[in-house]
């Protein structure tokens, strides 16, 4: 497979995974605000998705959502993610199925539909977010049942799990900073619950811990629980699984670099146990994140032939 095509598939997958995580987090924030527990201010959400730049004036939830979902001038918007995923898929059409290409093309046209934007402006953001999330779920289903298990499938999954890891680390990092890793009042309890909802982990947590909200147990689930598909341990394991499948098509030096960088991230997670210490938790997350950036750098330099995307 040409390095350019491999890179296209890798980034196509990353953009969709990023979109899925964004949509679920935004949905959780909005529902929390409607339930009267706005543990995150919409001005802060706007700044996060605007490269750290604050809004010129206070914005409503619907205005912020419109900016994040539909604003083409916003580099981090969902519509731009879908556009980039579609363009990467277009360049790799010979290595993805027609069903997958059609799915991404439909997703692009769906999110550009003025009726969807009108629905948001009329005050029904949850319905809009649900429809977009279903498009992501359709993508995942089509990948699973139609993509041939060849080299392209492996690049698709390495991109998916790298992006999932980076998104989960970012989300957990913000939650720890937001609450100082503790529960001081009822608002913190609600905040941790909604955090679990945003990463599709609330039901799993309830089955394991009988509803007792404990930040240390949540941290443990998100980092180490191998049966939880959004945990860091599970995602690193899957990243390593699909990277190993690239060995046969890789130069020995390239694969050695990739194997080492993923193994280092796994070792950092395995041999560090910060407990409930907030600073140690944040330091561990930063260390794992730094090594994931090294994994991306290895792909860029040794597999895609470029230093930056």
Short mmCIF file of C-alpha atoms in Angstrom, two decimals:
data_model
loop_
_atom_site.label_atom_id
_atom_site.label_comp_id
_atom_site.label_asym_id
_atom_site.label_seq_id
_atom_site.Cartn_x
_atom_site.Cartn_y
_atom_site.Cartn_z
CA UNK A 1 0.00 0.00 0.00
CA UNK A 2 1.27 3.49 -0.86
CA UNK A 3 2.25 5.53 2.18
CA UNK A 4 -0.06 8.31 1.03
CA UNK A 5 -3.05 5.95 0.96
CA UNK A 6 -2.16 4.51 4.37
CA UNK A 7 -2.04 8.04 5.77
CA UNK A 8 -5.41 8.87 4.22
CA UNK A 9 -7.06 5.86 5.87
CA UNK A 10 -5.32 6.54 9.19
CA UNK A 11 -6.58 10.13 9.30
CA UNK A 12 -10.04 9.30 7.99
CA UNK A 13 -10.45 7.04 11.01
CA UNK A 14 -9.04 9.60 13.43
CA UNK A 15 -11.43 12.31 12.29
CA UNK A 16 -14.49 10.07 12.75
CA UNK A 17 -13.37 8.90 16.18
CA UNK A 18 -12.74 12.52 17.17
CA UNK A 19 -16.20 13.45 15.94
CA UNK A 20 -17.87 10.65 17.89
CA UNK A 21 -16.16 11.68 21.13
CA UNK A 22 -16.95 15.36 20.60
CA UNK A 23 -20.62 14.67 19.97
CA UNK A 24 -21.03 12.51 23.05
CA UNK A 25 -19.31 15.04 25.30
CA UNK A 26 -21.38 17.92 23.91
CA UNK A 27 -24.58 15.94 24.36
CA UNK A 28 -23.68 15.26 27.98
CA UNK A 29 -22.87 18.93 28.65
CA UNK A 30 -26.16 20.06 27.17
CA UNK A 31 -28.28 17.52 29.07
CA UNK A 32 -26.50 18.47 32.30
CA UNK A 33 -27.23 22.14 31.71
CA UNK A 34 -30.91 21.36 31.01
CA UNK A 35 -31.08 19.28 34.21
CA UNK A 36 -29.93 22.32 36.18
CA UNK A 37 -26.41 21.06 36.93
CA UNK A 38 -24.19 23.09 34.57
CA UNK A 39 -20.85 21.88 35.91
CA UNK A 40 -19.20 23.24 32.76
CA UNK A 41 -19.81 26.79 31.52
CA UNK A 42 -20.57 27.18 27.83
CA UNK A 43 -18.01 29.99 27.54
CA UNK A 44 -15.37 27.46 28.65
CA UNK A 45 -16.62 24.92 26.11
CA UNK A 46 -16.39 27.57 23.38
CA UNK A 47 -12.84 28.46 24.36
CA UNK A 48 -11.74 24.81 24.35
CA UNK A 49 -13.05 24.30 20.81
CA UNK A 50 -11.72 27.67 19.65
CA UNK A 51 -8.02 26.97 20.18
CA UNK A 52 -8.09 28.60 23.61
CA UNK A 53 -9.49 31.92 22.41
CA UNK A 54 -12.44 33.25 24.48
CA UNK A 55 -15.70 34.47 23.01
CA UNK A 56 -16.11 38.21 22.48
CA UNK A 57 -19.37 38.07 24.43
CA UNK A 58 -21.28 35.57 26.52
CA UNK A 59 -22.89 32.88 24.36
CA UNK A 60 -25.90 30.63 24.85
CA UNK A 61 -25.68 26.86 24.69
CA UNK A 62 -27.26 26.80 21.24
CA UNK A 63 -24.83 29.42 19.90
CA UNK A 64 -21.84 27.47 21.20
CA UNK A 65 -23.18 24.22 19.75
CA UNK A 66 -23.78 25.87 16.39
CA UNK A 67 -20.17 27.10 16.40
CA UNK A 68 -18.75 23.68 17.28
CA UNK A 69 -21.00 21.65 15.00
CA UNK A 70 -21.50 23.77 11.89
CA UNK A 71 -19.03 26.68 11.68
CA UNK A 72 -16.70 26.07 8.72
CA UNK A 73 -14.33 28.79 9.97
CA UNK A 74 -13.78 26.84 13.18
CA UNK A 75 -10.87 24.44 12.60
CA UNK A 76 -12.17 22.14 15.35
CA UNK A 77 -15.79 22.00 14.15
CA UNK A 78 -17.55 18.73 13.51
CA UNK A 79 -18.42 19.75 9.94
CA UNK A 80 -14.71 20.24 9.22
CA UNK A 81 -13.89 16.87 10.77
CA UNK A 82 -16.41 15.18 8.49
CA UNK A 83 -15.14 17.12 5.47
CA UNK A 84 -11.57 16.01 6.16
CA UNK A 85 -12.63 12.40 6.78
CA UNK A 86 -14.51 12.41 3.48
CA UNK A 87 -11.58 13.90 1.56
CA UNK A 88 -9.19 11.33 3.01
CA UNK A 89 -11.66 8.58 2.10
CA UNK A 90 -11.94 9.96 -1.44
CA UNK A 91 -8.17 9.61 -1.85
CA UNK A 92 -8.29 6.01 -0.65
CA UNK A 93 -11.40 4.74 -2.46
CA UNK A 94 -9.56 1.76 -3.94
CA UNK A 95 -8.76 0.52 -0.43
CA UNK A 96 -12.11 1.02 1.31
CA UNK A 97 -15.47 -0.48 0.41
CA UNK A 98 -18.09 1.33 -1.62
CA UNK A 99 -20.42 1.09 1.37
CA UNK A 100 -17.92 2.91 3.58
CA UNK A 101 -17.36 5.65 1.02
CA UNK A 102 -21.11 6.09 0.61
CA UNK A 103 -21.54 6.28 4.38
CA UNK A 104 -18.98 9.09 4.72
CA UNK A 105 -20.36 10.91 1.69
CA UNK A 106 -23.88 10.72 3.17
CA UNK A 107 -22.57 11.92 6.54
CA UNK A 108 -21.01 14.95 4.84
CA UNK A 109 -24.21 15.89 3.04
CA UNK A 110 -26.28 15.24 6.15
CA UNK A 111 -24.30 17.60 8.38
CA UNK A 112 -24.47 20.32 5.70
CA UNK A 113 -28.27 20.09 5.58
CA UNK A 114 -29.74 23.48 6.49
CA UNK A 115 -32.70 21.75 8.12
CA UNK A 116 -30.35 20.26 10.71
CA UNK A 117 -28.97 23.69 11.57
CA UNK A 118 -32.50 25.07 11.70
CA UNK A 119 -33.48 22.30 14.08
CA UNK A 120 -30.65 23.31 16.40
CA UNK A 121 -31.58 27.00 16.28
CA UNK A 122 -35.21 26.14 17.12
CA UNK A 123 -34.07 24.63 20.39
CA UNK A 124 -33.71 20.88 19.90
CA UNK A 125 -29.96 20.24 20.26
CA UNK A 126 -30.31 16.74 21.76
CA UNK A 127 -32.18 15.50 18.70
CA UNK A 128 -29.52 17.01 16.41
CA UNK A 129 -26.68 15.47 18.42
CA UNK A 130 -28.45 12.10 18.52
CA UNK A 131 -28.84 12.08 14.74
CA UNK A 132 -25.14 12.87 14.27
CA UNK A 133 -24.11 10.20 16.77
CA UNK A 134 -26.22 7.67 14.86
CA UNK A 135 -24.29 8.57 11.73
CA UNK A 136 -21.07 7.72 13.60
CA UNK A 137 -22.56 4.42 14.75
CA UNK A 138 -23.55 3.65 11.16
CA UNK A 139 -19.95 4.27 10.11
CA UNK A 140 -18.61 1.88 12.77
CA UNK A 141 -21.10 -0.80 11.77
CA UNK A 142 -20.23 -0.52 8.08
CA UNK A 143 -16.52 -0.70 8.87
CA UNK A 144 -17.11 -3.86 10.90
CA UNK A 145 -19.24 -5.74 8.37
CA UNK A 146 -17.81 -4.56 5.05
CA UNK A 147 -14.12 -3.65 5.35
CA UNK A 148 -11.73 -6.38 4.23
CA UNK A 149 -9.21 -7.33 6.91
CA UNK A 150 -6.15 -6.21 4.99
CA UNK A 151 -3.46 -3.59 5.50
CA UNK A 152 -5.91 -0.72 5.18
CA UNK A 153 -8.07 -2.14 7.97
CA UNK A 154 -5.02 -2.15 10.25
CA UNK A 155 -4.19 1.49 9.53
CA UNK A 156 -7.83 2.37 10.08
CA UNK A 157 -7.81 0.81 13.54
CA UNK A 158 -4.44 2.19 14.61
CA UNK A 159 -5.79 5.66 13.78
CA UNK A 160 -9.03 4.94 15.64
CA UNK A 161 -7.37 3.84 18.88
CA UNK A 162 -4.72 6.56 18.87
CA UNK A 163 -7.47 9.17 18.59
CA UNK A 164 -9.59 7.47 21.24
CA UNK A 165 -6.66 7.45 23.63
CA UNK A 166 -5.91 11.13 23.09
CA UNK A 167 -9.57 12.10 23.52
CA UNK A 168 -10.04 10.02 26.67
CA UNK A 169 -6.84 11.40 28.22
CA UNK A 170 -7.92 14.96 27.45
CA UNK A 171 -11.40 14.40 28.87
CA UNK A 172 -10.14 12.71 32.06
CA UNK A 173 -7.48 15.36 32.53
CA UNK A 174 -10.10 18.14 32.40
CA UNK A 175 -12.35 16.27 34.84
CA UNK A 176 -9.54 15.84 37.37
CA UNK A 177 -8.60 19.52 37.11
CA UNK A 178 -12.29 20.53 37.34
CA UNK A 179 -12.85 18.62 40.61
CA UNK A 180 -9.28 18.35 41.91
CA UNK A 181 -9.86 14.59 41.72
CA UNK A 182 -12.19 14.74 44.72
CA UNK A 183 -15.82 14.89 45.74
CA UNK A 184 -16.40 17.92 47.97
CA UNK A 185 -20.12 18.43 47.40
CA UNK A 186 -23.14 17.14 45.51
CA UNK A 187 -22.12 19.03 42.36
CA UNK A 188 -18.89 17.02 42.19
CA UNK A 189 -20.87 13.78 42.46
CA UNK A 190 -23.04 14.83 39.53
CA UNK A 191 -19.98 16.00 37.60
CA UNK A 192 -18.28 12.60 37.87
CA UNK A 193 -21.49 10.84 36.87
CA UNK A 194 -21.86 12.96 33.76
CA UNK A 195 -18.20 12.41 32.95
CA UNK A 196 -18.84 8.65 32.90
CA UNK A 197 -21.89 9.19 30.70
CA UNK A 198 -19.82 11.24 28.23
CA UNK A 199 -17.39 8.34 27.70
CA UNK A 200 -20.10 5.65 27.64
CA UNK A 201 -18.87 4.26 30.96
CA UNK A 202 -21.69 4.95 33.43
CA UNK A 203 -23.58 1.67 33.06
CA UNK A 204 -20.38 -0.35 33.33
CA UNK A 205 -19.42 1.55 36.48
CA UNK A 206 -22.82 0.95 38.10
CA UNK A 207 -22.59 -2.79 37.49
CA UNK A 208 -19.13 -2.91 39.06
CA UNK A 209 -19.57 -0.54 42.01
CA UNK A 210 -23.27 -0.46 42.94
CA UNK A 211 -23.69 3.23 42.23
CA UNK A 212 -21.15 4.60 44.71
CA UNK A 213 -19.40 7.53 43.02
CA UNK A 214 -15.71 7.35 43.84
CA UNK A 215 -13.17 9.31 41.71
CA UNK A 216 -10.40 6.82 42.48
CA UNK A 217 -12.52 3.93 41.21
CA UNK A 218 -13.54 5.91 38.13
CA UNK A 219 -9.89 6.72 37.44
CA UNK A 220 -9.05 3.03 37.79
CA UNK A 221 -11.81 2.04 35.35
CA UNK A 222 -10.80 4.58 32.74
CA UNK A 223 -7.12 3.64 32.93
CA UNK A 224 -6.95 -0.07 33.65
CA UNK A 225 -10.24 -1.90 32.97
CA UNK A 226 -9.64 -4.22 30.03
CA UNK A 227 -13.36 -4.98 29.60
CA UNK A 228 -14.24 -1.31 29.15
CA UNK A 229 -13.76 -0.33 25.48
CA UNK A 230 -12.99 3.31 26.29
CA UNK A 231 -10.29 2.54 28.84
CA UNK A 232 -6.69 3.48 28.18
CA UNK A 233 -5.48 -0.08 28.82
CA UNK A 234 -7.96 -1.58 26.36
CA UNK A 235 -7.19 1.03 23.69
CA UNK A 236 -3.42 0.57 24.00
CA UNK A 237 -3.93 -3.20 23.75
CA UNK A 238 -5.97 -2.78 20.56
CA UNK A 239 -3.48 -0.28 19.16
CA UNK A 240 -0.70 -2.81 19.72
CA UNK A 241 -2.82 -5.59 18.18
CA UNK A 242 -3.35 -3.77 14.89
CA UNK A 243 0.20 -2.41 14.82
CA UNK A 244 1.52 -5.98 15.04
CA UNK A 245 -0.49 -6.84 11.92
CA UNK A 246 1.53 -4.22 10.02
CA UNK A 247 4.78 -6.06 10.69
CA UNK A 248 4.71 -8.19 7.51
CA UNK A 249 4.42 -5.09 5.29
CA UNK A 250 6.86 -2.96 7.31
CA UNK A 251 10.57 -2.39 7.05
CA UNK A 252 12.32 -3.94 10.04
CA UNK A 253 13.56 -0.57 11.33
CA UNK A 254 10.12 1.01 10.95
CA UNK A 255 8.34 -1.75 12.84
CA UNK A 256 10.96 -1.80 15.60
CA UNK A 257 10.40 1.93 16.15
CA UNK A 258 6.63 1.47 16.23
CA UNK A 259 6.75 -1.54 18.54
CA UNK A 260 9.07 0.29 20.95
CA UNK A 261 6.96 3.46 21.12
CA UNK A 262 3.71 1.56 21.76
CA UNK A 263 5.43 -0.75 24.25
CA UNK A 264 6.78 2.23 26.14
CA UNK A 265 3.28 3.73 26.48
CA UNK A 266 1.97 0.36 27.71
CA UNK A 267 4.81 0.03 30.21
CA UNK A 268 4.21 3.52 31.63
CA UNK A 269 0.58 2.60 32.24
CA UNK A 270 1.36 -0.85 33.66
CA UNK A 271 4.11 0.13 36.07
CA UNK A 272 2.63 3.32 37.51
CA UNK A 273 -0.12 3.40 40.11
CA UNK A 274 -0.82 6.97 41.27
CA UNK A 275 -3.76 6.02 43.49
CA UNK A 276 -5.91 9.02 44.40
CA UNK A 277 -3.11 11.59 44.27
CA UNK A 278 -4.32 14.27 41.86
CA UNK A 279 -0.89 15.52 40.79
CA UNK A 280 0.38 11.98 40.23
CA UNK A 281 -2.70 11.14 38.16
CA UNK A 282 -2.20 14.18 35.94
CA UNK A 283 1.52 13.41 35.58
CA UNK A 284 0.74 9.84 34.50
CA UNK A 285 -1.78 11.03 31.92
CA UNK A 286 0.71 13.56 30.56
CA UNK A 287 3.40 10.89 30.29
CA UNK A 288 1.11 8.50 28.39
CA UNK A 289 -0.04 11.30 26.11
CA UNK A 290 3.55 12.31 25.32
CA UNK A 291 4.35 8.74 24.30
CA UNK A 292 1.26 8.56 22.12
CA UNK A 293 2.51 11.63 20.28
CA UNK A 294 5.74 9.70 19.74
CA UNK A 295 3.70 6.84 18.24
CA UNK A 296 2.10 9.32 15.85
CA UNK A 297 5.54 10.69 15.02
CA UNK A 298 6.77 7.19 14.18
CA UNK A 299 3.85 6.70 11.81
CA UNK A 300 4.49 10.07 10.20
CA UNK A 301 8.23 9.56 9.75
CA UNK A 302 8.56 5.82 9.06
CA UNK A 303 5.21 4.86 7.52
CA UNK A 304 3.82 7.98 5.89
CA UNK A 305 7.08 9.66 4.91
CA UNK A 306 6.32 13.02 6.51
CA UNK A 307 7.30 14.74 9.73
CA UNK A 308 3.90 16.39 10.19
CA UNK A 309 0.39 15.72 8.89
#
